[in-house]
mmCIF file of C-alpha atoms in Angstrom:
data_model
loop_
_atom_site.group_PDB
_atom_site.id
_atom_site.type_symbol
_atom_site.label_atom_id
_atom_site.label_comp_id
_atom_site.label_asym_id
_atom_site.label_seq_id
_atom_site.Cartn_x
_atom_site.Cartn_y
_atom_site.Cartn_z
ATOM 1 C CA ALA A 1 10.575 7.550 -14.310
ATOM 2 C CA GLN A 2 7.400 7.084 -12.302
ATOM 3 C CA ARG A 3 7.665 8.501 -8.830
ATOM 4 C CA VAL A 4 5.444 9.658 -5.988
ATOM 5 C CA THR A 5 6.716 12.198 -3.490
ATOM 6 C CA GLN A 6 5.146 12.975 -0.145
ATOM 7 C CA PRO A 7 7.351 15.727 1.253
ATOM 8 C CA GLU A 8 6.105 15.567 4.850
ATOM 9 C CA LYS A 9 6.886 12.563 7.037
ATOM 10 C CA LEU A 10 4.798 13.946 9.868
ATOM 11 C CA LEU A 11 1.999 16.477 9.949
ATOM 12 C CA SER A 12 0.578 17.583 13.266
ATOM 13 C CA VAL A 13 -2.566 19.706 13.551
ATOM 14 C CA PHE A 14 -5.137 20.525 16.189
ATOM 15 C CA LYS A 15 -8.675 19.216 16.066
ATOM 16 C CA GLY A 16 -10.858 21.449 13.933
ATOM 17 C CA ALA A 17 -7.952 22.862 11.931
ATOM 18 C CA PRO A 18 -7.699 22.401 8.162
ATOM 19 C CA VAL A 19 -5.314 19.765 6.935
ATOM 20 C CA GLU A 20 -3.540 19.297 3.616
ATOM 21 C CA LEU A 21 -1.341 16.307 2.898
ATOM 22 C CA LYS A 22 0.850 16.919 -0.113
ATOM 23 C CA CYS A 23 1.489 14.504 -2.932
ATOM 24 C CA ASN A 24 3.451 15.170 -6.104
ATOM 25 C CA TYR A 25 3.984 12.687 -8.861
ATOM 26 C CA SER A 26 6.241 12.182 -11.835
ATOM 27 C CA TYR A 27 4.654 10.466 -14.813
ATOM 28 C CA SER A 28 4.404 11.242 -18.494
ATOM 29 C CA GLY A 29 0.883 10.497 -19.512
ATOM 30 C CA SER A 30 -2.478 10.253 -17.779
ATOM 31 C CA PRO A 31 -1.917 8.913 -14.274
ATOM 32 C CA GLU A 32 -4.397 7.189 -12.049
ATOM 33 C CA LEU A 33 -3.939 8.383 -8.471
ATOM 34 C CA PHE A 34 -5.080 7.096 -5.131
ATOM 35 C CA TRP A 35 -4.931 7.919 -1.459
ATOM 36 C CA TYR A 36 -4.688 4.967 0.917
ATOM 37 C CA VAL A 37 -4.999 5.249 4.697
ATOM 38 C CA GLN A 38 -3.647 2.990 7.412
ATOM 39 C CA TYR A 39 -5.026 3.423 10.919
ATOM 40 C CA SER A 40 -2.938 2.190 13.801
ATOM 41 C CA ARG A 41 -2.202 -1.547 13.513
ATOM 42 C CA GLN A 42 -4.726 -1.977 10.705
ATOM 43 C CA ARG A 43 -4.479 -2.865 7.047
ATOM 44 C CA LEU A 44 -4.236 -0.288 4.325
ATOM 45 C CA GLN A 45 -7.532 0.708 2.810
ATOM 46 C CA LEU A 46 -8.512 2.913 -0.061
ATOM 47 C CA LEU A 47 -9.564 6.412 0.902
ATOM 48 C CA LEU A 48 -9.925 8.141 -2.469
ATOM 49 C CA ARG A 49 -9.226 7.673 -6.146
ATOM 50 C CA HIS A 50 -9.094 10.657 -8.426
ATOM 51 C CA ILE A 51 -11.420 9.306 -11.087
ATOM 52 C CA SER A 52 -14.232 9.010 -8.538
ATOM 53 C CA ARG A 53 -14.103 12.687 -7.624
ATOM 54 C CA GLU A 54 -15.876 11.960 -4.352
ATOM 55 C CA SER A 55 -15.503 13.014 -0.743
ATOM 56 C CA ILE A 56 -14.787 10.292 1.794
ATOM 57 C CA LYS A 57 -14.834 11.031 5.540
ATOM 58 C CA GLY A 58 -14.709 14.717 4.620
ATOM 59 C CA PHE A 59 -11.511 14.318 2.594
ATOM 60 C CA THR A 60 -11.162 15.489 -0.989
ATOM 61 C CA ALA A 61 -8.302 15.417 -3.463
ATOM 62 C CA ASP A 62 -8.025 17.124 -6.811
ATOM 63 C CA LEU A 63 -5.671 16.111 -9.551
ATOM 64 C CA ASN A 64 -3.678 19.088 -10.819
ATOM 65 C CA LYS A 65 -1.890 17.980 -13.959
ATOM 66 C CA GLY A 66 -0.139 21.338 -14.369
ATOM 67 C CA GLU A 67 1.497 21.061 -10.957
ATOM 68 C CA THR A 68 1.567 17.221 -11.059
ATOM 69 C CA SER A 69 -0.035 17.153 -7.651
ATOM 70 C CA PHE A 70 -2.813 15.265 -5.890
ATOM 71 C CA HIS A 71 -3.013 16.870 -2.476
ATOM 72 C CA LEU A 72 -5.436 15.498 0.136
ATOM 73 C CA LYS A 73 -7.503 18.064 2.008
ATOM 74 C CA LYS A 74 -9.976 18.236 4.835
ATOM 75 C CA PRO A 75 -11.410 21.484 6.155
ATOM 76 C CA PHE A 76 -11.803 20.392 9.793
ATOM 77 C CA ALA A 77 -9.567 17.631 11.123
ATOM 78 C CA GLN A 78 -10.873 15.124 13.672
ATOM 79 C CA GLU A 79 -8.872 13.057 16.162
ATOM 80 C CA GLU A 80 -9.978 9.873 14.415
ATOM 81 C CA ASP A 81 -8.222 11.084 11.261
ATOM 82 C CA SER A 82 -4.880 10.351 12.899
ATOM 83 C CA ALA A 83 -3.283 7.730 10.676
ATOM 84 C CA MET A 84 -0.660 7.057 8.063
ATOM 85 C CA TYR A 85 -1.599 8.315 4.615
ATOM 86 C CA TYR A 86 -0.077 7.023 1.407
ATOM 87 C CA CYS A 87 -0.397 8.548 -2.021
ATOM 88 C CA ALA A 88 -0.111 6.026 -4.858
ATOM 89 C CA LEU A 89 0.231 6.152 -8.621
ATOM 90 C CA ASN A 90 -0.955 3.555 -11.103
ATOM 91 C CA GLY A 91 0.597 4.312 -14.438
ATOM 92 C CA ARG A 92 -0.444 3.029 -17.814
ATOM 93 C CA GLY A 93 1.207 -0.233 -18.731
ATOM 94 C CA SER A 94 2.199 -0.987 -15.159
ATOM 95 C CA GLN A 95 -0.071 -4.048 -15.007
ATOM 96 C CA GLY A 96 -1.897 -2.623 -12.059
ATOM 97 C CA ASN A 97 1.220 -2.052 -9.991
ATOM 98 C CA LEU A 98 0.943 0.810 -7.572
ATOM 99 C CA ILE A 99 3.867 3.076 -6.850
ATOM 100 C CA PHE A 100 3.582 4.365 -3.317
ATOM 101 C CA GLY A 101 4.943 7.471 -1.727
ATOM 102 C CA LYS A 102 6.746 7.073 1.584
ATOM 103 C CA GLY A 103 3.725 8.179 3.510
ATOM 104 C CA THR A 104 2.741 11.020 5.809
ATOM 105 C CA LYS A 105 1.777 10.412 9.396
ATOM 106 C CA LEU A 106 -1.078 12.688 10.383
ATOM 107 C CA SER A 107 -1.478 13.420 14.062
ATOM 108 C CA VAL A 108 -4.580 15.339 15.138
ATOM 109 C CA LYS A 109 -4.267 16.713 18.646
ATOM 110 C CA PRO A 110 -7.286 17.405 20.878
ATOM 111 C CA ASN B 1 -16.373 -12.744 2.411
ATOM 112 C CA ALA B 2 -13.058 -12.768 4.231
ATOM 113 C CA GLY B 3 -11.353 -10.585 1.594
ATOM 114 C CA VAL B 4 -7.584 -10.941 1.804
ATOM 115 C CA THR B 5 -6.140 -13.013 4.627
ATOM 116 C CA GLN B 6 -2.522 -13.619 5.610
ATOM 117 C CA THR B 7 -0.910 -16.385 7.622
ATOM 118 C CA PRO B 8 0.838 -16.103 10.029
ATOM 119 C CA LYS B 9 0.239 -12.761 11.755
ATOM 120 C CA PHE B 10 3.573 -12.761 13.572
ATOM 121 C CA ARG B 11 6.780 -14.709 13.251
ATOM 122 C CA VAL B 12 10.261 -14.610 14.693
ATOM 123 C CA LEU B 13 13.020 -16.302 12.735
ATOM 124 C CA LYS B 14 16.681 -16.829 13.302
ATOM 125 C CA THR B 15 19.139 -15.830 10.601
ATOM 126 C CA GLY B 16 19.343 -18.537 7.980
ATOM 127 C CA GLN B 17 15.962 -20.102 8.692
ATOM 128 C CA SER B 18 13.331 -20.373 6.018
ATOM 129 C CA MET B 19 9.607 -19.734 6.033
ATOM 130 C CA THR B 20 6.608 -19.243 3.784
ATOM 131 C CA LEU B 21 3.969 -16.566 4.123
ATOM 132 C CA LEU B 22 0.556 -17.421 2.766
ATOM 133 C CA CYS B 23 -1.868 -14.958 1.217
ATOM 134 C CA ALA B 24 -5.382 -15.979 0.283
ATOM 135 C CA GLN B 25 -8.175 -14.009 -1.362
ATOM 136 C CA ASP B 26 -11.772 -14.977 -2.001
ATOM 137 C CA MET B 27 -12.673 -12.198 -4.429
ATOM 138 C CA ASN B 28 -11.627 -14.061 -7.592
ATOM 139 C CA HIS B 29 -9.019 -11.384 -8.311
ATOM 140 C CA GLU B 30 -6.491 -11.955 -11.068
ATOM 141 C CA TYR B 31 -3.736 -9.762 -9.657
ATOM 142 C CA MET B 32 -1.906 -10.386 -6.390
ATOM 143 C CA TYR B 33 1.009 -8.549 -4.797
ATOM 144 C CA TRP B 34 3.485 -8.800 -1.972
ATOM 145 C CA TYR B 35 4.819 -5.609 -0.361
ATOM 146 C CA ARG B 36 7.089 -4.894 2.517
ATOM 147 C CA GLN B 37 6.544 -1.889 4.747
ATOM 148 C CA ASP B 38 9.488 -0.327 6.541
ATOM 149 C CA PRO B 39 9.608 2.905 8.579
ATOM 150 C CA GLY B 40 10.387 5.868 6.358
ATOM 151 C CA MET B 41 10.345 3.727 3.211
ATOM 152 C CA GLY B 42 6.637 3.371 2.576
ATOM 153 C CA LEU B 43 5.490 0.246 0.770
ATOM 154 C CA ARG B 44 7.788 -1.438 -1.675
ATOM 155 C CA LEU B 45 6.683 -4.111 -4.104
ATOM 156 C CA ILE B 46 8.520 -7.420 -3.738
ATOM 157 C CA HIS B 47 6.810 -9.656 -6.333
ATOM 158 C CA TYR B 48 3.490 -9.718 -8.071
ATOM 159 C CA SER B 49 1.329 -12.011 -10.139
ATOM 160 C CA VAL B 50 -1.034 -11.201 -12.989
ATOM 161 C CA GLY B 51 -2.707 -14.585 -12.956
ATOM 162 C CA GLU B 52 -2.515 -18.199 -11.855
ATOM 163 C CA GLY B 53 0.843 -19.705 -12.695
ATOM 164 C CA THR B 54 2.559 -16.368 -13.377
ATOM 165 C CA THR B 55 4.864 -14.288 -11.215
ATOM 166 C CA ALA B 56 7.079 -11.265 -11.771
ATOM 167 C CA LYS B 57 9.666 -9.273 -9.866
ATOM 168 C CA GLY B 58 8.869 -5.993 -8.231
ATOM 169 C CA GLU B 59 11.130 -3.321 -6.826
ATOM 170 C CA VAL B 60 12.863 -5.365 -4.099
ATOM 171 C CA PRO B 61 12.750 -9.073 -5.073
ATOM 172 C CA ASP B 62 16.162 -10.228 -3.815
ATOM 173 C CA GLY B 63 16.014 -12.865 -1.102
ATOM 174 C CA TYR B 64 12.393 -13.762 -1.806
ATOM 175 C CA ASN B 65 10.598 -16.261 -4.007
ATOM 176 C CA VAL B 66 6.911 -16.561 -4.813
ATOM 177 C CA SER B 67 4.461 -19.017 -6.270
ATOM 178 C CA ARG B 68 0.894 -18.755 -7.559
ATOM 179 C CA LEU B 69 -0.228 -22.320 -8.100
ATOM 180 C CA LYS B 70 -3.860 -21.493 -7.386
ATOM 181 C CA LYS B 71 -5.654 -18.304 -8.342
ATOM 182 C CA GLN B 72 -6.700 -17.583 -4.772
ATOM 183 C CA ASN B 73 -3.300 -18.112 -3.143
ATOM 184 C CA PHE B 74 -0.004 -16.263 -3.403
ATOM 185 C CA LEU B 75 2.926 -17.586 -1.388
ATOM 186 C CA LEU B 76 6.007 -15.617 -0.396
ATOM 187 C CA GLY B 77 9.076 -17.599 0.588
ATOM 188 C CA LEU B 78 12.253 -16.662 2.384
ATOM 189 C CA GLU B 79 14.841 -19.359 1.796
ATOM 190 C CA SER B 80 17.505 -18.017 4.152
ATOM 191 C CA ALA B 81 16.235 -15.203 6.326
ATOM 192 C CA ALA B 82 18.427 -12.192 7.070
ATOM 193 C CA PRO B 83 17.966 -9.409 9.645
ATOM 194 C CA SER B 84 17.409 -6.980 6.742
ATOM 195 C CA GLN B 85 14.190 -8.850 6.032
ATOM 196 C CA THR B 86 12.707 -7.794 9.342
ATOM 197 C CA SER B 87 9.609 -5.948 8.212
ATOM 198 C CA VAL B 88 5.847 -5.954 7.978
ATOM 199 C CA TYR B 89 4.670 -7.821 4.907
ATOM 200 C CA PHE B 90 1.418 -6.985 3.201
ATOM 201 C CA CYS B 91 -0.354 -8.932 0.537
ATOM 202 C CA ALA B 92 -2.866 -7.302 -1.790
ATOM 203 C CA SER B 93 -5.138 -8.337 -4.620
ATOM 204 C CA SER B 94 -6.965 -6.521 -7.375
ATOM 205 C CA SER B 95 -9.162 -7.106 -10.358
ATOM 206 C CA SER B 96 -7.262 -5.912 -13.419
ATOM 207 C CA ARG B 97 -6.217 -2.290 -12.819
ATOM 208 C CA GLN B 98 -8.767 -1.619 -10.169
ATOM 209 C CA VAL B 99 -8.372 -0.823 -6.491
ATOM 210 C CA GLN B 100 -6.021 -3.025 -4.483
ATOM 211 C CA TYR B 101 -7.347 -4.719 -1.370
ATOM 212 C CA PHE B 102 -4.854 -5.381 1.363
ATOM 213 C CA GLY B 103 -4.448 -8.120 3.916
ATOM 214 C CA PRO B 104 -3.857 -7.448 7.621
ATOM 215 C CA GLY B 105 -0.091 -7.894 7.397
ATOM 216 C CA THR B 106 2.527 -10.248 8.807
ATOM 217 C CA ARG B 107 5.056 -8.872 11.246
ATOM 218 C CA LEU B 108 8.349 -10.711 10.743
ATOM 219 C CA THR B 109 11.403 -10.352 12.941
ATOM 220 C CA VAL B 110 14.689 -11.955 11.983
ATOM 221 C CA THR B 111 17.256 -12.144 14.771
#
Protein backbone atom coordinates (compact mmCIF):
# COMPACT_ATOMS: atom_id res chain seq x y z
CA ALA A 1 0.00 0.00 0.00
CA GLN A 2 1.18 3.52 -0.75
CA ARG A 3 1.46 5.64 2.34
CA VAL A 4 3.16 8.80 3.54
CA THR A 5 3.89 9.29 7.22
CA GLN A 6 4.81 12.56 8.87
CA PRO A 7 5.34 11.60 12.51
CA GLU A 8 5.29 15.12 13.95
CA LYS A 9 2.08 17.15 14.00
CA LEU A 10 3.88 20.16 15.40
CA LEU A 11 7.52 21.18 15.38
CA SER A 12 8.60 24.25 17.29
CA VAL A 13 12.09 25.74 16.97
CA PHE A 14 13.78 29.04 17.67
CA LYS A 15 14.93 31.36 14.93
CA GLY A 16 18.38 30.41 13.71
CA ALA A 17 18.09 26.80 14.86
CA PRO A 18 18.30 23.89 12.42
CA VAL A 19 15.05 22.26 11.45
CA GLU A 20 14.24 18.81 10.10
CA LEU A 21 10.73 17.78 9.14
CA LYS A 22 10.45 14.03 8.82
CA CYS A 23 8.73 12.15 6.05
CA ASN A 24 8.66 8.39 5.55
CA TYR A 25 6.93 6.64 2.72
CA SER A 26 5.74 3.18 1.82
CA TYR A 27 5.93 2.29 -1.85
CA SER A 28 7.37 -0.59 -3.81
CA GLY A 29 9.12 0.89 -6.77
CA SER A 30 10.63 4.25 -7.66
CA PRO A 31 8.59 6.96 -5.97
CA GLU A 32 8.33 10.58 -6.93
CA LEU A 33 8.31 12.73 -3.80
CA PHE A 34 7.37 16.30 -3.10
CA TRP A 35 7.22 18.80 -0.29
CA TYR A 36 4.34 21.27 -0.39
CA VAL A 37 4.03 24.27 1.93
CA GLN A 38 0.96 26.17 3.04
CA TYR A 39 1.46 29.54 4.70
CA SER A 40 -1.30 30.86 6.90
CA ARG A 41 -4.58 31.21 4.98
CA GLN A 42 -2.86 30.66 1.64
CA ARG A 43 -3.01 27.95 -0.99
CA LEU A 44 -0.64 25.03 -1.05
CA GLN A 45 2.40 25.53 -3.20
CA LEU A 46 5.24 23.31 -4.24
CA LEU A 47 8.41 23.72 -2.21
CA LEU A 48 10.60 20.89 -3.49
CA ARG A 49 10.51 17.79 -5.64
CA HIS A 50 13.17 15.16 -5.27
CA ILE A 51 14.03 14.85 -8.94
CA SER A 52 15.02 18.52 -9.06
CA ARG A 53 17.62 18.16 -6.33
CA GLU A 54 17.51 21.89 -5.69
CA SER A 55 17.42 24.16 -2.67
CA ILE A 56 14.40 26.41 -2.27
CA LYS A 57 14.29 29.11 0.43
CA GLY A 58 17.24 27.34 2.04
CA PHE A 59 15.39 24.03 2.30
CA THR A 60 16.76 20.76 0.95
CA ALA A 61 15.44 17.22 0.94
CA ASP A 62 17.23 14.03 0.01
CA LEU A 63 15.54 10.83 -0.98
CA ASN A 64 16.88 7.90 1.02
CA LYS A 65 15.54 4.75 -0.57
CA GLY A 66 17.16 2.51 2.05
CA GLU A 67 15.31 4.24 4.87
CA THR A 68 12.32 5.15 2.65
CA SER A 69 12.59 8.71 3.84
CA PHE A 70 12.47 12.19 2.34
CA HIS A 71 13.19 14.49 5.25
CA LEU A 72 13.10 18.28 4.75
CA LYS A 73 15.98 20.23 6.25
CA LYS A 74 17.07 23.79 6.75
CA PRO A 75 20.20 24.77 8.65
CA PHE A 76 18.91 28.07 10.04
CA ALA A 77 15.17 28.53 10.50
CA GLN A 78 13.54 31.92 9.92
CA GLU A 79 10.26 33.21 11.35
CA GLU A 80 8.79 33.38 7.86
CA ASP A 81 9.26 29.61 7.56
CA SER A 82 6.37 29.11 9.96
CA ALA A 83 3.79 27.18 7.96
CA MET A 84 2.18 23.83 7.39
CA TYR A 85 4.37 21.40 5.48
CA TYR A 86 3.06 18.40 3.59
CA CYS A 87 5.08 15.55 2.18
CA ALA A 88 3.49 13.89 -0.85
CA LEU A 89 4.09 10.78 -2.91
CA ASN A 90 3.26 10.27 -6.57
CA GLY A 91 3.54 6.61 -7.34
CA ARG A 92 3.81 4.97 -10.72
CA GLY A 93 0.46 4.19 -12.25
CA SER A 94 -1.40 6.54 -9.95
CA GLN A 95 -2.42 8.81 -12.84
CA GLY A 96 -0.77 11.75 -11.20
CA ASN A 97 -2.60 11.36 -7.91
CA LEU A 98 -0.68 12.60 -4.94
CA ILE A 99 -0.82 10.83 -1.61
CA PHE A 100 -0.32 13.36 1.15
CA GLY A 101 0.97 12.95 4.64
CA LYS A 102 -1.06 14.53 7.43
CA GLY A 103 1.26 17.48 7.61
CA THR A 104 3.62 19.05 10.11
CA LYS A 105 3.06 22.52 11.45
CA LEU A 106 6.36 24.33 11.81
CA SER A 107 6.47 27.18 14.28
CA VAL A 108 9.63 29.30 14.36
CA LYS A 109 9.84 31.44 17.47
CA PRO A 110 11.78 34.72 17.60
CA ASN B 1 -2.60 34.01 -15.94
CA ALA B 2 -4.97 33.47 -13.04
CA GLY B 3 -3.81 29.87 -12.49
CA VAL B 4 -6.40 27.92 -10.52
CA THR B 5 -9.41 29.80 -9.18
CA GLN B 6 -12.25 28.60 -6.97
CA THR B 7 -15.74 29.94 -6.44
CA PRO B 8 -17.03 30.69 -3.85
CA LYS B 9 -14.41 31.46 -1.20
CA PHE B 10 -16.76 30.90 1.73
CA ARG B 11 -20.15 29.31 2.15
CA VAL B 12 -22.45 28.35 4.99
CA LEU B 13 -25.05 25.69 4.31
CA LYS B 14 -27.78 24.13 6.34
CA THR B 15 -27.98 20.36 6.58
CA GLY B 16 -29.70 18.96 3.53
CA GLN B 17 -29.01 21.90 1.24
CA SER B 18 -27.13 21.46 -1.99
CA MET B 19 -24.39 23.48 -3.63
CA THR B 20 -21.77 23.38 -6.36
CA LEU B 21 -18.17 24.46 -6.05
CA LEU B 22 -16.51 25.65 -9.22
CA CYS B 23 -12.85 25.21 -10.08
CA ALA B 24 -11.34 26.83 -13.14
CA GLN B 25 -7.82 26.67 -14.54
CA ASP B 26 -6.28 28.55 -17.44
CA MET B 27 -3.12 26.47 -17.83
CA ASN B 28 -4.60 23.93 -20.28
CA HIS B 29 -3.97 21.14 -17.77
CA GLU B 30 -5.42 17.70 -18.42
CA TYR B 31 -5.65 16.58 -14.81
CA MET B 32 -7.85 18.18 -12.16
CA TYR B 33 -8.49 17.21 -8.55
CA TRP B 34 -10.71 17.99 -5.61
CA TYR B 35 -9.35 17.58 -2.07
CA ARG B 36 -10.71 18.27 1.34
CA GLN B 37 -8.47 19.48 4.13
CA ASP B 38 -9.38 18.72 7.73
CA PRO B 39 -7.33 19.34 10.90
CA GLY B 40 -5.09 16.38 11.65
CA MET B 41 -6.13 14.58 8.47
CA GLY B 42 -4.05 16.35 5.86
CA LEU B 43 -5.43 16.48 2.34
CA ARG B 44 -7.66 13.72 1.12
CA LEU B 45 -8.61 13.22 -2.51
CA ILE B 46 -12.35 13.32 -3.18
CA HIS B 47 -12.56 12.94 -6.98
CA TYR B 48 -10.27 13.56 -9.89
CA SER B 49 -10.36 13.86 -13.64
CA VAL B 50 -7.76 12.84 -16.22
CA GLY B 51 -9.38 14.76 -19.04
CA GLU B 52 -12.50 16.46 -20.33
CA GLY B 53 -15.54 14.26 -19.88
CA THR B 54 -13.86 11.84 -17.46
CA THR B 55 -14.05 11.58 -13.69
CA ALA B 56 -12.94 9.05 -11.10
CA LYS B 57 -13.32 8.46 -7.39
CA GLY B 58 -10.61 9.29 -4.94
CA GLU B 59 -10.17 8.33 -1.32
CA VAL B 60 -13.31 9.95 0.13
CA PRO B 61 -15.93 10.27 -2.65
CA ASP B 62 -19.12 9.55 -0.69
CA GLY B 63 -21.59 12.43 -0.61
CA TYR B 64 -19.96 14.24 -3.52
CA ASN B 65 -20.40 14.28 -7.28
CA VAL B 66 -18.25 15.90 -9.95
CA SER B 67 -18.40 16.88 -13.58
CA ARG B 68 -15.80 17.90 -16.15
CA LEU B 69 -17.79 19.11 -19.14
CA LYS B 70 -15.09 21.55 -20.19
CA LYS B 71 -11.35 21.01 -19.93
CA GLN B 72 -10.84 24.16 -17.89
CA ASN B 73 -13.61 23.56 -15.34
CA PHE B 74 -14.11 20.94 -12.66
CA LEU B 75 -17.29 21.13 -10.59
CA LEU B 76 -17.81 19.55 -7.18
CA GLY B 77 -21.38 19.05 -6.04
CA LEU B 78 -22.92 18.31 -2.68
CA GLU B 79 -26.46 17.08 -3.18
CA SER B 80 -27.47 16.96 0.48
CA ALA B 81 -24.93 18.61 2.74
CA ALA B 82 -24.06 17.09 6.11
CA PRO B 83 -22.12 18.58 9.04
CA SER B 84 -19.35 16.03 8.34
CA GLN B 85 -18.72 17.87 5.08
CA THR B 86 -17.63 20.99 6.92
CA SER B 87 -14.12 21.44 5.60
CA VAL B 88 -11.81 23.46 3.42
CA TYR B 89 -11.97 22.30 -0.18
CA PHE B 90 -9.03 22.67 -2.51
CA CYS B 91 -8.97 22.19 -6.23
CA ALA B 92 -5.75 21.44 -8.09
CA SER B 93 -4.65 20.88 -11.65
CA SER B 94 -1.62 19.35 -13.30
CA SER B 95 -0.18 18.50 -16.66
CA SER B 96 0.17 14.73 -16.83
CA ARG B 97 2.24 13.60 -13.82
CA GLN B 98 3.79 16.94 -13.19
CA VAL B 99 3.48 19.31 -10.26
CA GLN B 100 -0.03 20.07 -9.01
CA TYR B 101 -1.12 23.68 -8.78
CA PHE B 102 -3.66 24.49 -6.13
CA GLY B 103 -6.51 26.95 -5.90
CA PRO B 104 -7.04 29.26 -2.92
CA GLY B 105 -9.62 27.01 -1.27
CA THR B 106 -13.29 27.19 -0.33
CA ARG B 107 -14.21 27.21 3.33
CA LEU B 108 -17.53 25.39 3.75
CA THR B 109 -19.51 25.19 6.96
CA VAL B 110 -22.55 22.97 7.24
CA THR B 111 -24.77 23.66 10.24
